[in-house]
Amino acid sequence: HAKGKKGVATYYAKKYEGKRTASGSRHCPRKLTAAHQSLPLGTKVKVVNLVNRNEVYVTINDRCRKRNYPFIDLSREAARRLGFLGKGTAKVEIVPVGKES
């Protein structure tokens, strides 16, 4: 199985609700979606919180700015399931698992 990259996760601010994403769909904080700088749109990704081992599967539907380290920007629901909503960031492992069918 593909090995993930360790990196940092954040989540969308409330102001992005309803805004168009790079894929053309509107951002919904209750959906399990994420922004990534390079993974193809539509890629399904497993994100694991390295502190509490919670994991969530999200679909990449948006782009975020380039950084020098692995980084993913999650929907608020994905952050809630990972247990860091309200904390700002989390150390995570980002594991692509394939395209959404």
PDB file of C-alpha atoms in Angstrom:
ATOM      1  CA  HIS A   1       0.000   0.000   0.000  1.00  0.00           C
ATOM      2  CA  ALA A   2       1.203   3.503  -0.827  1.00  0.00           C
ATOM      3  CA  LYS A   3       3.134   5.099   1.988  1.00  0.00           C
ATOM      4  CA  GLY A   4       1.912   8.512   2.978  1.00  0.00           C
ATOM      5  CA  LYS A   5       3.755  11.750   3.515  1.00  0.00           C
ATOM      6  CA  LYS A   6       3.902  13.254   6.961  1.00  0.00           C
ATOM      7  CA  GLY A   7       2.837  16.852   6.930  1.00  0.00           C
ATOM      8  CA  VAL A   8       0.544  19.494   8.344  1.00  0.00           C
ATOM      9  CA  ALA A   9      -3.223  19.821   8.066  1.00  0.00           C
ATOM     10  CA  THR A  10      -5.329  22.919   8.585  1.00  0.00           C
ATOM     11  CA  TYR A  11      -8.988  23.494   7.806  1.00  0.00           C
ATOM     12  CA  TYR A  12     -11.032  26.030   5.898  1.00  0.00           C
ATOM     13  CA  ALA A  13     -12.156  29.204   7.638  1.00  0.00           C
ATOM     14  CA  LYS A  14     -15.926  29.704   7.842  1.00  0.00           C
ATOM     15  CA  LYS A  15     -15.754  32.492   5.232  1.00  0.00           C
ATOM     16  CA  TYR A  16     -15.091  29.920   2.470  1.00  0.00           C
ATOM     17  CA  GLU A  17     -18.481  28.251   2.822  1.00  0.00           C
ATOM     18  CA  GLY A  18     -20.259  28.300  -0.543  1.00  0.00           C
ATOM     19  CA  LYS A  19     -17.213  29.623  -2.428  1.00  0.00           C
ATOM     20  CA  ARG A  20     -16.245  27.891  -5.667  1.00  0.00           C
ATOM     21  CA  THR A  21     -13.399  25.388  -5.439  1.00  0.00           C
ATOM     22  CA  ALA A  22     -10.848  24.591  -8.157  1.00  0.00           C
ATOM     23  CA  SER A  23     -13.027  21.649  -9.247  1.00  0.00           C
ATOM     24  CA  GLY A  24     -16.000  23.957  -9.826  1.00  0.00           C
ATOM     25  CA  SER A  25     -18.072  22.620  -6.924  1.00  0.00           C
ATOM     26  CA  ARG A  26     -18.915  24.888  -3.995  1.00  0.00           C
ATOM     27  CA  HIS A  27     -17.118  24.393  -0.689  1.00  0.00           C
ATOM     28  CA  CYS A  28     -19.301  22.728   1.920  1.00  0.00           C
ATOM     29  CA  PRO A  29     -17.840  22.479   5.463  1.00  0.00           C
ATOM     30  CA  ARG A  30     -19.963  19.365   6.159  1.00  0.00           C
ATOM     31  CA  LYS A  31     -18.532  17.357   3.244  1.00  0.00           C
ATOM     32  CA  LEU A  32     -15.302  15.369   3.458  1.00  0.00           C
ATOM     33  CA  THR A  33     -13.200  17.356   1.010  1.00  0.00           C
ATOM     34  CA  ALA A  34      -9.768  18.980   0.979  1.00  0.00           C
ATOM     35  CA  ALA A  35      -7.396  21.246  -0.907  1.00  0.00           C
ATOM     36  CA  HIS A  36      -3.905  20.085  -1.895  1.00  0.00           C
ATOM     37  CA  GLN A  37      -1.229  21.803  -3.964  1.00  0.00           C
ATOM     38  CA  SER A  38      -0.457  18.964  -6.400  1.00  0.00           C
ATOM     39  CA  LEU A  39      -2.628  15.847  -6.070  1.00  0.00           C
ATOM     40  CA  PRO A  40      -5.078  15.524  -8.988  1.00  0.00           C
ATOM     41  CA  LEU A  41      -8.591  16.815  -8.333  1.00  0.00           C
ATOM     42  CA  GLY A  42     -10.867  13.889  -7.517  1.00  0.00           C
ATOM     43  CA  THR A  43      -8.107  11.937  -5.718  1.00  0.00           C
ATOM     44  CA  LYS A  44      -9.295  10.160  -2.594  1.00  0.00           C
ATOM     45  CA  VAL A  45      -6.904  10.605   0.335  1.00  0.00           C
ATOM     46  CA  LYS A  46      -6.662   9.026   3.762  1.00  0.00           C
ATOM     47  CA  VAL A  47      -5.572  11.578   6.375  1.00  0.00           C
ATOM     48  CA  VAL A  48      -4.339  10.251   9.731  1.00  0.00           C
ATOM     49  CA  ASN A  49      -3.901  12.485  12.785  1.00  0.00           C
ATOM     50  CA  LEU A  50      -0.486  11.405  14.130  1.00  0.00           C
ATOM     51  CA  VAL A  51      -1.377  12.461  17.680  1.00  0.00           C
ATOM     52  CA  ASN A  52      -4.632  10.545  18.265  1.00  0.00           C
ATOM     53  CA  ARG A  53      -4.543   8.128  15.260  1.00  0.00           C
ATOM     54  CA  ASN A  54      -8.009   9.271  14.073  1.00  0.00           C
ATOM     55  CA  GLU A  55      -8.364   8.916  10.321  1.00  0.00           C
ATOM     56  CA  VAL A  56     -10.695  10.273   7.691  1.00  0.00           C
ATOM     57  CA  TYR A  57     -11.075   9.827   3.928  1.00  0.00           C
ATOM     58  CA  VAL A  58     -11.429  13.025   1.910  1.00  0.00           C
ATOM     59  CA  THR A  59     -11.653  13.893  -1.785  1.00  0.00           C
ATOM     60  CA  ILE A  60      -9.335  16.560  -3.206  1.00  0.00           C
ATOM     61  CA  ASN A  61     -11.567  19.189  -4.834  1.00  0.00           C
ATOM     62  CA  ASP A  62      -9.536  22.370  -4.440  1.00  0.00           C
ATOM     63  CA  ARG A  63      -6.034  23.834  -4.603  1.00  0.00           C
ATOM     64  CA  CYS A  64      -4.023  25.514  -1.866  1.00  0.00           C
ATOM     65  CA  ARG A  65      -0.901  27.624  -2.148  1.00  0.00           C
ATOM     66  CA  LYS A  66       2.423  25.887  -2.609  1.00  0.00           C
ATOM     67  CA  ARG A  67       4.458  25.180   0.499  1.00  0.00           C
ATOM     68  CA  ASN A  68       7.841  23.574   1.107  1.00  0.00           C
ATOM     69  CA  TYR A  69       6.341  20.677   3.057  1.00  0.00           C
ATOM     70  CA  PRO A  70       3.417  18.233   2.630  1.00  0.00           C
ATOM     71  CA  PHE A  71       0.242  20.128   3.436  1.00  0.00           C
ATOM     72  CA  ILE A  72      -3.509  19.607   3.188  1.00  0.00           C
ATOM     73  CA  ASP A  73      -6.397  22.009   3.860  1.00  0.00           C
ATOM     74  CA  LEU A  74      -9.442  20.083   5.134  1.00  0.00           C
ATOM     75  CA  SER A  75     -13.146  20.754   5.398  1.00  0.00           C
ATOM     76  CA  ARG A  76     -14.307  21.561   8.946  1.00  0.00           C
ATOM     77  CA  GLU A  77     -16.086  18.193   9.187  1.00  0.00           C
ATOM     78  CA  ALA A  78     -12.879  16.329   8.275  1.00  0.00           C
ATOM     79  CA  ALA A  79     -10.977  18.348  10.907  1.00  0.00           C
ATOM     80  CA  ARG A  80     -13.691  17.562  13.468  1.00  0.00           C
ATOM     81  CA  ARG A  81     -13.403  13.825  12.780  1.00  0.00           C
ATOM     82  CA  LEU A  82      -9.624  14.055  13.116  1.00  0.00           C
ATOM     83  CA  GLY A  83     -10.073  15.795  16.468  1.00  0.00           C
ATOM     84  CA  PHE A  84      -8.363  19.134  15.811  1.00  0.00           C
ATOM     85  CA  LEU A  85     -11.227  21.504  14.970  1.00  0.00           C
ATOM     86  CA  GLY A  86     -10.560  24.587  17.104  1.00  0.00           C
ATOM     87  CA  LYS A  87      -6.840  23.797  17.415  1.00  0.00           C
ATOM     88  CA  GLY A  88      -5.816  25.220  14.030  1.00  0.00           C
ATOM     89  CA  THR A  89      -3.335  22.645  12.776  1.00  0.00           C
ATOM     90  CA  ALA A  90      -2.480  18.986  13.202  1.00  0.00           C
ATOM     91  CA  LYS A  91       0.467  16.782  12.300  1.00  0.00           C
ATOM     92  CA  VAL A  92      -0.905  14.239   9.859  1.00  0.00           C
ATOM     93  CA  GLU A  93       0.001  11.537   7.404  1.00  0.00           C
ATOM     94  CA  ILE A  94      -1.450  12.100   3.917  1.00  0.00           C
ATOM     95  CA  VAL A  95      -1.978   8.858   1.969  1.00  0.00           C
ATOM     96  CA  PRO A  96      -3.451   8.976  -1.577  1.00  0.00           C
ATOM     97  CA  VAL A  97      -5.710   5.930  -2.094  1.00  0.00           C
ATOM     98  CA  GLY A  98      -6.834   6.445  -5.697  1.00  0.00           C
ATOM     99  CA  LYS A  99      -9.462   8.221  -7.754  1.00  0.00           C
ATOM    100  CA  GLU A 100     -13.077   8.502  -6.706  1.00  0.00           C
ATOM    101  CA  SER A 101     -15.180   6.140  -8.786  1.00  0.00           C
TER     102      SER A 101
END
